[in-house]
Tab-separated table of C-alpha atoms in Angstrom:
chain	number	residue	atom	x	y	z
A	3	MET	CA	80.058	99.913	68.920
A	4	ARG	CA	83.781	99.455	69.419
A	5	TRP	CA	85.976	99.168	66.325
A	6	TRP	CA	88.469	96.364	66.237
A	7	TRP	CA	92.065	97.428	65.789
A	8	PRO	CA	95.112	95.162	66.047
A	9	ARG	CA	97.245	95.709	69.155
A	10	GLY	CA	100.692	94.806	67.918
A	11	LEU	CA	102.787	97.402	66.103
A	12	ARG	CA	103.526	95.030	63.226
A	13	PRO	CA	99.832	94.156	62.532
A	14	ARG	CA	98.900	97.824	62.774
A	15	LEU	CA	101.581	98.834	60.284
A	16	LEU	CA	100.555	95.984	57.998
A	17	VAL	CA	96.844	96.829	58.146
A	18	ALA	CA	97.455	100.563	57.668
A	19	PHE	CA	99.777	99.986	54.700
A	20	VAL	CA	97.360	97.563	53.045
A	21	LEU	CA	94.390	99.862	53.636
A	22	VAL	CA	96.203	102.832	52.127
A	23	THR	CA	97.335	100.778	49.147
A	24	VAL	CA	93.917	99.247	48.538
A	25	LEU	CA	92.143	102.593	48.866
A	26	GLY	CA	94.680	104.229	46.544
A	27	ALA	CA	94.385	101.461	43.978
A	28	ALA	CA	90.592	101.516	44.192
A	29	ALA	CA	90.494	105.307	43.779
A	30	ALA	CA	92.855	105.170	40.817
A	31	ALA	CA	90.878	102.331	39.230
A	32	TRP	CA	87.570	104.100	39.844
A	33	SER	CA	88.893	107.351	38.374
A	34	SER	CA	90.401	105.604	35.348
A	35	ALA	CA	87.246	103.588	34.724
A	36	GLY	CA	85.087	106.718	35.030
A	37	THR	CA	87.252	108.702	32.629
A	38	ALA	CA	87.366	105.858	30.130
A	39	SER	CA	83.595	105.376	30.386
A	40	THR	CA	82.928	109.043	29.733
A	41	ALA	CA	85.298	108.989	26.754
A	42	LEU	CA	83.606	105.896	25.339
A	43	VAL	CA	80.118	107.385	25.670
A	44	ASP	CA	81.190	110.735	24.233
A	45	SER	CA	82.907	109.010	21.343
A	46	ALA	CA	79.892	106.820	20.595
A	47	GLN	CA	77.559	109.795	20.886
A	48	ARG	CA	79.680	111.913	18.559
A	49	ARG	CA	80.083	109.087	16.063
A	50	LEU	CA	76.358	108.282	15.953
A	51	SER	CA	75.361	111.956	15.788
A	52	ASP	CA	77.758	112.589	12.907
A	53	ALA	CA	76.438	109.513	11.091
A	54	LEU	CA	72.819	110.597	11.539
A	55	VAL	CA	73.519	114.134	10.326
A	56	SER	CA	75.362	112.734	7.324
A	57	GLN	CA	72.524	110.358	6.486
A	58	ILE	CA	69.914	113.120	6.759
A	59	GLY	CA	72.071	115.519	4.756
A	60	ALA	CA	72.264	113.015	1.907
A	61	VAL	CA	68.462	112.972	1.557
A	62	THR	CA	67.297	116.509	2.347
A	63	PRO	CA	68.390	118.107	-0.982
A	64	ARG	CA	65.933	115.861	-2.792
A	65	LEU	CA	63.021	116.557	-0.501
A	66	THR	CA	60.077	118.704	-1.555
A	67	TYR	CA	58.517	121.183	0.796
A	68	PRO	CA	56.094	120.823	2.277
A	69	PRO	CA	56.979	117.095	2.466
A	70	ASP	CA	54.447	114.353	1.908
A	71	GLN	CA	54.294	110.925	3.571
A	72	ASP	CA	56.514	109.410	0.928
A	73	ALA	CA	59.231	111.991	1.603
A	74	LEU	CA	59.062	111.284	5.309
A	75	ASP	CA	59.350	107.530	4.646
A	76	ARG	CA	62.459	108.063	2.530
A	77	LEU	CA	64.004	110.219	5.210
A	78	ARG	CA	63.175	107.647	7.898
A	79	SER	CA	64.638	104.887	5.747
A	80	ALA	CA	67.841	106.866	5.248
A	81	ALA	CA	68.177	107.537	8.990
A	82	GLY	CA	68.106	103.819	9.788
A	83	PRO	CA	66.108	101.665	12.200
A	84	ASN	CA	64.496	102.895	15.414
A	85	THR	CA	63.808	106.271	13.838
A	86	VAL	CA	60.778	108.560	13.885
A	87	VAL	CA	60.301	111.390	11.388
A	88	THR	CA	57.516	113.904	11.977
A	89	TYR	CA	56.117	116.869	10.113
A	90	ARG	CA	53.067	118.429	11.655
A	91	ASP	CA	50.448	115.617	11.518
A	92	LEU	CA	52.497	113.350	9.264
A	93	ARG	CA	54.633	110.671	10.875
A	94	ALA	CA	57.004	107.942	9.629
A	95	GLU	CA	58.415	105.520	12.141
A	96	ALA	CA	60.156	102.145	12.514
A	97	GLY	CA	61.220	100.311	15.663
A	98	VAL	CA	61.222	101.812	19.195
A	99	GLU	CA	60.484	105.442	19.959
A	100	PRO	CA	62.165	106.320	23.304
A	101	ALA	CA	62.322	110.090	22.687
A	102	SER	CA	60.943	112.043	25.669
A	103	ASP	CA	58.821	115.175	25.540
A	104	ALA	CA	61.704	117.109	27.020
A	105	LEU	CA	63.950	116.088	24.133
A	106	ARG	CA	61.335	117.123	21.613
A	107	ALA	CA	60.862	120.491	23.315
A	108	ALA	CA	64.634	121.033	23.362
A	109	VAL	CA	64.937	120.258	19.630
A	110	ARG	CA	62.203	122.734	18.818
A	111	SER	CA	63.501	125.487	21.050
A	112	GLN	CA	67.180	125.121	20.104
A	113	ASN	CA	66.659	124.236	16.413
A	114	GLY	CA	69.668	122.017	16.689
A	115	LEU	CA	70.835	118.511	17.474
A	116	VAL	CA	70.064	117.334	21.020
A	117	THR	CA	70.828	113.985	22.616
A	118	GLU	CA	69.662	112.145	25.695
A	119	ARG	CA	70.382	108.755	27.314
A	120	VAL	CA	67.429	106.660	28.452
A	121	THR	CA	66.896	103.098	29.583
A	122	VAL	CA	63.958	101.144	28.312
A	123	GLY	CA	63.561	97.921	30.190
A	124	SER	CA	67.176	96.922	30.770
A	125	THR	CA	68.473	98.336	27.491
A	126	PRO	CA	70.378	101.638	27.445
A	127	TRP	CA	69.577	103.913	24.503
A	128	LEU	CA	71.071	107.035	23.001
A	129	VAL	CA	68.319	109.157	21.482
A	130	ILE	CA	69.340	111.821	18.950
A	131	GLY	CA	66.837	114.476	17.949
A	132	THR	CA	67.475	117.012	15.209
A	133	PRO	CA	65.398	119.303	13.018
A	134	VAL	CA	65.781	119.266	9.235
A	135	LEU	CA	66.858	122.710	8.048
A	136	ARG	CA	66.131	124.256	4.666
A	137	THR	CA	68.887	126.201	2.922
A	138	ALA	CA	67.812	129.261	0.970
A	139	PRO	CA	69.687	130.367	-2.182
A	140	ASP	CA	71.380	133.031	-0.134
A	141	GLY	CA	72.674	130.296	2.257
A	142	THR	CA	70.236	131.076	5.051
A	143	ARG	CA	69.180	127.942	7.000
A	144	THR	CA	65.704	127.851	8.479
A	145	PRO	CA	63.744	125.028	10.173
A	146	SER	CA	61.639	123.067	7.724
A	147	GLY	CA	59.326	121.694	10.431
A	148	ILE	CA	60.605	118.158	9.860
A	149	GLU	CA	62.029	116.504	13.026
A	150	VAL	CA	64.039	113.314	13.130
A	151	TYR	CA	64.431	111.229	16.311
A	152	SER	CA	66.761	108.251	16.084
A	153	ALA	CA	67.491	105.767	18.902
A	154	HIS	CA	70.718	103.752	19.111
A	155	ASP	CA	71.326	100.777	21.352
A	156	LEU	CA	74.267	101.426	23.759
A	157	THR	CA	74.437	97.876	25.117
A	158	GLU	CA	77.791	97.256	23.462
A	159	VAL	CA	79.198	100.498	24.909
A	160	GLU	CA	77.910	99.527	28.371
A	161	GLN	CA	79.583	96.164	28.040
A	162	GLN	CA	82.843	97.867	27.190
A	163	ILE	CA	82.457	100.090	30.274
A	164	ASP	CA	81.741	97.049	32.462
A	165	GLY	CA	84.830	95.403	31.033
A	166	LEU	CA	86.932	98.440	31.954
A	167	ALA	CA	85.571	98.390	35.529
A	168	THR	CA	86.282	94.669	35.828
A	169	ASN	CA	89.828	95.144	34.577
A	170	ALA	CA	90.353	98.005	37.031
A	171	ALA	CA	89.116	95.860	39.940
A	172	ALA	CA	91.363	93.000	38.831
A	173	THR	CA	94.333	95.372	38.697
A	174	ALA	CA	93.563	96.567	42.241
A	175	ALA	CA	93.300	92.943	43.412
A	176	VAL	CA	96.663	92.110	41.860
A	177	ALA	CA	98.176	95.055	43.731
A	178	LEU	CA	97.001	93.666	47.103
A	179	PRO	CA	99.609	90.861	47.497
A	180	LEU	CA	102.306	93.280	46.396
A	181	ALA	CA	101.069	95.773	48.981
A	182	ILE	CA	101.211	93.095	51.722
A	183	LEU	CA	104.761	92.157	50.715
A	184	LEU	CA	105.859	95.792	50.743
A	185	ALA	CA	104.116	96.279	54.109
A	186	LEU	CA	105.989	93.330	55.602
A	187	LEU	CA	109.303	94.661	54.335
A	188	ALA	CA	108.511	98.162	55.632
A	189	ALA	CA	107.380	96.817	59.007
A	190	ARG	CA	110.537	94.735	59.295
A	191	SER	CA	112.784	97.720	58.597
A	192	VAL	CA	110.836	99.911	61.039
A	193	LEU	CA	110.489	97.327	63.804
A	194	ARG	CA	114.108	96.107	63.821
A	195	PRO	CA	115.354	99.162	65.761
A	196	VAL	CA	112.300	98.915	68.017
A	197	ARG	CA	113.120	95.254	68.813
A	198	GLU	CA	116.716	96.194	69.559
A	199	LEU	CA	115.507	98.934	71.914
A	200	ARG	CA	113.150	96.461	73.577
A	201	ASP	CA	115.955	93.934	74.086
A	202	THR	CA	118.216	96.658	75.453
A	203	ALA	CA	115.528	97.849	77.879
A	204	ARG	CA	114.949	94.252	78.984
A	205	ARG	CA	118.660	93.727	79.648
A	206	LEU	CA	118.785	96.965	81.625
A	207	THR	CA	115.763	95.808	83.630
A	208	ASP	CA	117.526	92.516	84.354
A	209	GLY	CA	120.479	94.428	85.778
A	210	ASP	CA	122.838	94.457	82.792
A	211	LEU	CA	123.797	98.129	82.961
A	212	ASP	CA	126.349	97.690	80.144
A	213	ALA	CA	123.536	97.050	77.636
A	214	ARG	CA	123.410	99.573	74.784
A	215	ALA	CA	121.609	99.718	71.424
A	216	PRO	CA	123.629	100.947	68.425
A	217	PRO	CA	121.854	103.903	66.731
A	218	GLN	CA	121.220	103.416	63.026
A	219	GLY	CA	120.601	106.322	60.667
A	220	ALA	CA	119.453	109.784	61.695
A	221	ASP	CA	115.700	109.371	62.070
A	222	GLU	CA	113.525	109.668	65.187
A	223	LEU	CA	114.258	106.064	66.227
A	224	ALA	CA	117.983	106.742	66.063
A	225	GLN	CA	117.501	109.824	68.245
A	226	LEU	CA	115.431	107.755	70.688
A	227	THR	CA	118.200	105.124	70.762
A	228	VAL	CA	120.798	107.785	71.569
A	229	SER	CA	118.555	109.140	74.357
A	230	ILE	CA	118.103	105.661	75.869
A	231	ASN	CA	121.839	105.023	75.710
A	232	GLU	CA	122.486	108.326	77.471
A	233	MET	CA	119.886	107.458	80.102
A	234	ALA	CA	121.469	104.021	80.619
A	235	GLU	CA	124.900	105.646	80.937
A	236	SER	CA	123.554	108.056	83.549
A	237	VAL	CA	121.840	105.250	85.471
A	238	GLN	CA	124.985	103.131	85.351
A	239	THR	CA	127.090	105.994	86.667
A	240	SER	CA	124.626	106.663	89.477
A	241	MET	CA	124.346	102.971	90.359
A	242	THR	CA	128.101	102.557	90.402
A	243	ALA	CA	128.466	105.550	92.698
A	244	MET	CA	125.651	104.289	94.925
A	245	GLN	CA	127.129	100.790	95.110
A	246	ARG	CA	130.500	102.262	96.003
A	247	MET	CA	128.888	104.355	98.717
A	248	GLN	CA	126.974	101.355	100.051
A	249	THR	CA	130.118	99.261	100.055
A	250	ASP	CA	132.002	102.001	101.873
A	251	ALA	CA	129.163	102.393	104.362
A	252	ARG	CA	129.018	98.662	105.046
A	253	ARG	CA	132.771	98.451	105.419
A	254	PHE	CA	132.692	101.426	107.767
A	255	ALA	CA	129.912	99.867	109.865
A	256	ALA	CA	131.725	96.528	109.952
A	257	ASP	CA	135.038	98.152	110.889
A	258	VAL	CA	133.499	100.380	113.538
A	259	SER	CA	131.488	97.575	115.114
A	260	HIS	CA	134.562	95.318	115.094
A	261	GLU	CA	136.754	98.011	116.649
A	262	LEU	CA	134.113	98.675	119.307
A	263	ARG	CA	133.978	95.096	120.483
A	264	THR	CA	137.072	95.252	122.690
A	265	PRO	CA	136.303	98.567	124.450
A	266	LEU	CA	132.673	97.531	124.812
A	267	SER	CA	133.698	94.277	126.466
A	268	THR	CA	135.735	96.268	128.944
A	269	LEU	CA	132.908	98.754	129.401
A	270	THR	CA	130.430	95.925	129.945
A	271	ALA	CA	132.608	94.464	132.660
A	272	VAL	CA	132.813	97.881	134.312
A	273	MET	CA	129.035	98.238	134.081
A	274	GLU	CA	128.580	94.877	135.760
A	275	VAL	CA	130.744	96.034	138.656
A	276	LEU	CA	128.878	99.326	138.733
A	277	GLU	CA	125.539	97.509	138.738
A	278	THR	CA	126.672	95.455	141.716
A	279	ALA	CA	127.705	98.564	143.627
A	280	ALA	CA	124.662	100.644	142.616
A	281	GLY	CA	122.645	99.435	145.585
A	282	GLY	CA	124.881	101.352	148.011
A	283	MET	CA	124.901	104.634	146.120
A	284	GLU	CA	122.961	107.811	146.757
A	285	PRO	CA	119.667	108.006	144.814
A	286	ASP	CA	120.985	110.485	142.242
A	287	ALA	CA	124.176	108.516	141.708
A	288	ARG	CA	122.224	105.241	141.521
A	289	GLU	CA	119.872	106.699	138.874
A	290	SER	CA	122.834	107.879	136.789
A	291	ALA	CA	124.495	104.503	137.152
A	292	GLN	CA	121.341	102.707	136.014
A	293	LEU	CA	121.090	105.022	133.010
A	294	ALA	CA	124.703	104.329	132.088
A	295	ILE	CA	124.151	100.584	132.435
A	296	THR	CA	120.996	100.698	130.248
A	297	GLU	CA	122.681	102.753	127.526
A	298	THR	CA	125.724	100.487	127.603
A	299	HIS	CA	123.543	97.415	127.093
A	300	ARG	CA	121.748	99.208	124.252
A	301	LEU	CA	125.097	100.093	122.646
A	302	VAL	CA	126.267	96.496	122.952
A	303	ARG	CA	123.046	95.300	121.325
A	304	LEU	CA	123.455	97.786	118.470
A	305	VAL	CA	127.053	96.757	117.832
A	306	GLU	CA	126.088	93.079	117.841
A	307	ASP	CA	123.283	93.755	115.340
A	308	LEU	CA	125.635	95.759	113.127
A	309	MET	CA	128.148	92.930	113.115
A	310	GLU	CA	125.368	90.472	112.248
A	311	VAL	CA	124.216	92.661	109.364
A	312	SER	CA	127.810	92.959	108.180
A	313	ARG	CA	128.082	89.182	108.066
A	314	PHE	CA	124.906	88.980	105.950
A	315	ASP	CA	126.193	91.662	103.570
A	316	ALA	CA	129.566	89.936	103.264
A	317	GLY	CA	127.906	86.552	102.667
A	318	THR	CA	129.758	85.014	105.603
A	319	ALA	CA	126.708	84.205	107.701
A	320	GLN	CA	126.589	80.438	108.163
A	321	LEU	CA	123.894	78.027	109.317
A	322	ARG	CA	124.537	75.450	112.006
A	323	ILE	CA	121.861	72.942	111.174
A	324	ASP	CA	120.339	70.707	113.828
A	325	GLN	CA	117.127	68.754	113.904
A	326	VAL	CA	114.829	71.180	115.709
A	327	ASP	CA	111.336	70.596	117.037
A	328	VAL	CA	109.704	73.886	115.985
A	329	ALA	CA	107.060	73.868	118.733
A	330	ALA	CA	109.663	73.176	121.401
A	331	ALA	CA	111.912	75.935	120.025
A	332	VAL	CA	109.063	78.449	120.205
A	333	ALA	CA	108.202	77.366	123.755
A	334	ASP	CA	111.859	77.675	124.814
A	335	CYS	CA	112.049	81.183	123.284
A	336	LEU	CA	108.981	82.323	125.233
A	337	ARG	CA	110.129	80.664	128.449
A	338	ALA	CA	113.650	82.111	128.273
A	339	ARG	CA	112.289	85.683	127.986
A	340	GLY	CA	109.476	85.315	130.496
A	341	TRP	CA	106.748	85.705	127.890
A	342	THR	CA	104.907	82.473	128.618
A	343	GLU	CA	102.120	84.201	130.519
A	344	GLN	CA	101.674	86.931	127.874
A	345	VAL	CA	101.599	84.807	124.746
A	346	GLU	CA	99.114	82.136	123.651
A	347	LEU	CA	100.886	79.290	121.894
A	348	ALA	CA	99.024	77.006	119.485
A	349	PRO	CA	101.683	74.552	118.342
A	350	ALA	CA	101.429	71.713	115.855
A	351	LYS	CA	103.467	69.047	117.570
A	352	GLY	CA	105.838	66.716	115.826
A	353	ILE	CA	107.184	69.179	113.233
A	354	VAL	CA	110.937	68.698	113.138
A	355	LEU	CA	113.046	70.652	110.655
A	356	GLY	CA	116.725	71.035	109.950
A	357	LEU	CA	117.296	74.551	111.322
A	358	ASP	CA	119.851	76.777	112.976
A	359	ARG	CA	118.307	76.907	116.444
A	360	ARG	CA	120.014	80.169	117.426
A	361	ARG	CA	118.899	81.997	114.291
A	362	LEU	CA	115.347	80.637	114.657
A	363	ASP	CA	115.339	81.980	118.215
A	364	VAL	CA	116.447	85.391	116.927
A	365	ILE	CA	113.557	85.458	114.471
A	366	LEU	CA	110.968	84.418	117.062
A	367	ALA	CA	112.294	86.825	119.696
A	368	ASN	CA	112.052	89.754	117.279
A	369	LEU	CA	108.525	88.900	116.147
A	370	VAL	CA	107.084	88.195	119.599
A	371	GLY	CA	108.997	91.099	121.197
A	372	ASN	CA	107.628	93.552	118.616
A	373	ALA	CA	104.094	92.205	119.069
A	374	LEU	CA	104.316	92.692	122.849
A	375	ARG	CA	105.992	96.089	122.560
A	376	HIS	CA	103.921	97.708	119.774
A	377	GLY	CA	100.736	95.614	119.680
A	378	ALA	CA	98.173	94.692	122.276
A	379	PRO	CA	97.249	91.438	124.014
A	380	PRO	CA	96.399	88.764	123.381
A	381	VAL	CA	99.496	87.873	121.345
A	382	ARG	CA	99.167	84.476	119.712
A	383	VAL	CA	101.786	82.252	118.109
A	384	ARG	CA	100.392	79.559	115.831
A	385	ILE	CA	102.417	76.808	114.160
A	386	PHE	CA	100.885	74.858	111.284
A	387	LEU	CA	101.607	73.116	107.999
A	388	SER	CA	100.647	74.540	104.598
A	389	GLY	CA	101.626	72.495	101.564
A	390	THR	CA	105.394	72.228	101.435
A	391	GLN	CA	105.918	74.875	104.114
A	392	VAL	CA	105.854	75.203	107.875
A	393	LEU	CA	104.266	78.471	108.994
A	394	VAL	CA	104.824	80.268	112.276
A	395	ALA	CA	102.326	83.131	112.600
A	396	VAL	CA	102.656	85.794	115.329
A	397	THR	CA	99.482	87.862	115.692
A	398	ASP	CA	98.687	90.703	118.037
A	399	HIS	CA	95.483	92.650	118.615
A	400	GLY	CA	96.870	96.171	118.518
A	401	PRO	CA	96.147	98.962	116.021
A	402	GLY	CA	98.011	97.165	113.242
A	403	LEU	CA	100.662	98.548	110.934
A	404	PRO	CA	99.938	101.843	109.131
A	405	LYS	CA	99.488	101.395	105.413
A	406	GLU	CA	102.544	103.519	104.588
A	407	VAL	CA	104.712	101.516	107.002
A	408	LEU	CA	104.005	98.033	105.587
A	409	PRO	CA	106.351	98.308	102.546
A	410	HIS	CA	109.260	99.433	104.792
A	411	VAL	CA	108.732	97.356	107.910
A	412	PHE	CA	111.780	95.158	107.109
A	413	ASP	CA	114.032	98.073	106.064
A	414	ARG	CA	117.115	98.690	108.144
A	415	PHE	CA	116.845	101.510	110.698
A	416	TYR	CA	113.302	102.281	109.522
A	417	LYS	CA	111.270	104.189	112.087
A	418	ALA	CA	107.528	104.440	111.537
A	419	ASP	CA	107.538	107.610	113.645
A	420	ALA	CA	110.623	109.735	112.995
A	421	ALA	CA	110.074	111.518	116.311
A	422	ARG	CA	110.542	108.231	118.237
A	423	THR	CA	114.308	107.924	117.935
A	424	ARG	CA	114.862	106.565	121.446
A	425	THR	CA	113.105	103.236	121.114
A	426	PRO	CA	114.613	100.221	122.885
A	427	GLY	CA	115.445	98.376	119.652
A	428	SER	CA	118.284	99.073	117.260
A	429	GLY	CA	116.027	99.323	114.185
A	430	LEU	CA	117.709	96.225	112.756
A	431	GLY	CA	115.701	93.469	114.418
A	432	LEU	CA	113.164	92.770	111.665
A	433	ALA	CA	115.822	93.208	108.953
A	434	ILE	CA	117.983	90.587	110.699
A	435	ALA	CA	114.952	88.326	111.152
A	436	LEU	CA	114.211	88.535	107.412
A	437	GLU	CA	117.832	87.750	106.523
A	438	ASN	CA	117.764	84.744	108.858
A	439	ALA	CA	114.537	83.507	107.252
A	440	ARG	CA	116.090	83.814	103.793
A	441	LEU	CA	119.200	82.041	104.996
A	442	HIS	CA	116.943	79.071	105.791
A	443	GLY	CA	115.335	79.267	102.330
A	444	GLY	CA	112.160	80.766	103.756
A	445	THR	CA	110.404	84.105	103.836
A	446	LEU	CA	109.027	86.531	106.381
A	447	THR	CA	105.951	88.647	105.639
A	448	ALA	CA	103.894	91.264	107.466
A	449	GLU	CA	100.230	92.107	107.039
A	450	ASN	CA	97.256	93.523	108.849
A	451	VAL	CA	94.416	91.264	109.893
A	452	ASP	CA	91.218	91.986	111.704
A	453	GLY	CA	92.226	93.763	114.864
A	454	GLY	CA	96.018	93.711	114.656
A	455	ALA	CA	99.213	92.917	112.818
A	456	ARG	CA	100.439	89.483	111.780
A	457	PHE	CA	103.957	88.364	110.898
A	458	VAL	CA	104.287	84.993	109.196
A	459	LEU	CA	107.532	83.018	109.010
A	460	ARG	CA	107.486	80.453	106.191
A	461	LEU	CA	110.075	77.687	106.272
A	462	PRO	CA	110.460	74.929	103.675
A	463	ARG	CA	109.757	71.371	104.807
A	464	GLU	CA	112.625	69.996	102.725
A	465	GLY	CA	114.844	70.365	105.774
A	466	GLN	CA	112.633	68.050	107.829
């Protein structure tokens, strides 16, 4: 069985405070009622015993020994109702006789006053048993053989005890609303700093690194507030330094790529001349020339990608929107790169969107090129509608993307295999494709499906 316990801090504080208060009030009431009950019973017992002894003492000097029946009747009459007086075989009684054998044995063995509490039916009784002692001329007191047993109804005392218990319970009940009020006030004072810490943590999570919570007092919550403020200060310092480093790195990449444009243009022209003349070179020289041409083209591609990334980072990348037939754009991309025979195209005709045709071609070329380079045939491109989006899915049937690669597949310069540093791409293709998709208001996702990897470009239909 699972115990229910409130989840919120405020309900838990409230319930705990009320439980402690109620248990404390109940314990105090129970203890007070018990003490008062014992005092009432002891007082009644002492008062009745003293009265009985006094009544017997008033008659015993006039008794004759051995007593006759008449003497026992006088003694019984003096002791009051519900009394039994015995002397050997003689007996005088009136009313109930609740005395037990144990009480009688105790009176005889102790030769003194003995009491016991019994219940007859539903009525509580106090039974007092005492022997009648004879006093010799020399003052010696000896048992006369006369025994008196007197019963007294304790119903009134029990009613007083019940009244005390009722009053104690009522007092505990009155304390409950006060306990709830005090619990609410205590919870409010305790939870206020907690709420402020929660709001501060939420602001920090939302990116407001200037958020701080003022510490109040010198308790554990104040110490926790100071620790969180110090942590936020450290995070802010680190973030500021990291942002400055990123800004410097982006500026450096943008400046370097910009400065390389002019010499690379010259170098490209030289490579074109060299490529034309390579046919007449010796084999070794021709191989070196081809290597130089390939590396120059790779360097040009890298610089162009860096400049494109710099434009995204600077927020200067612009869309040139035209009405584009998506199926025709995909077919043109495949045809321009000679991929028509390697890729199965399943277009949904008639889907025309407002797109930047060049940037869409960049996205498609990266997705299909990666599928052909890293996957396995057949590579399929499927275009279809889904709700308010147009989806272009590129699927290959290769080994798929490793699980640890999926979260980083769109990261810049990410290499799934660190040992493969000389791959044909710049490591920026998928990052640029994602930025182009976002620039159109869409998304680009990667996943593994049965027997390969699938990249899905989602574009909104609002531009149609």
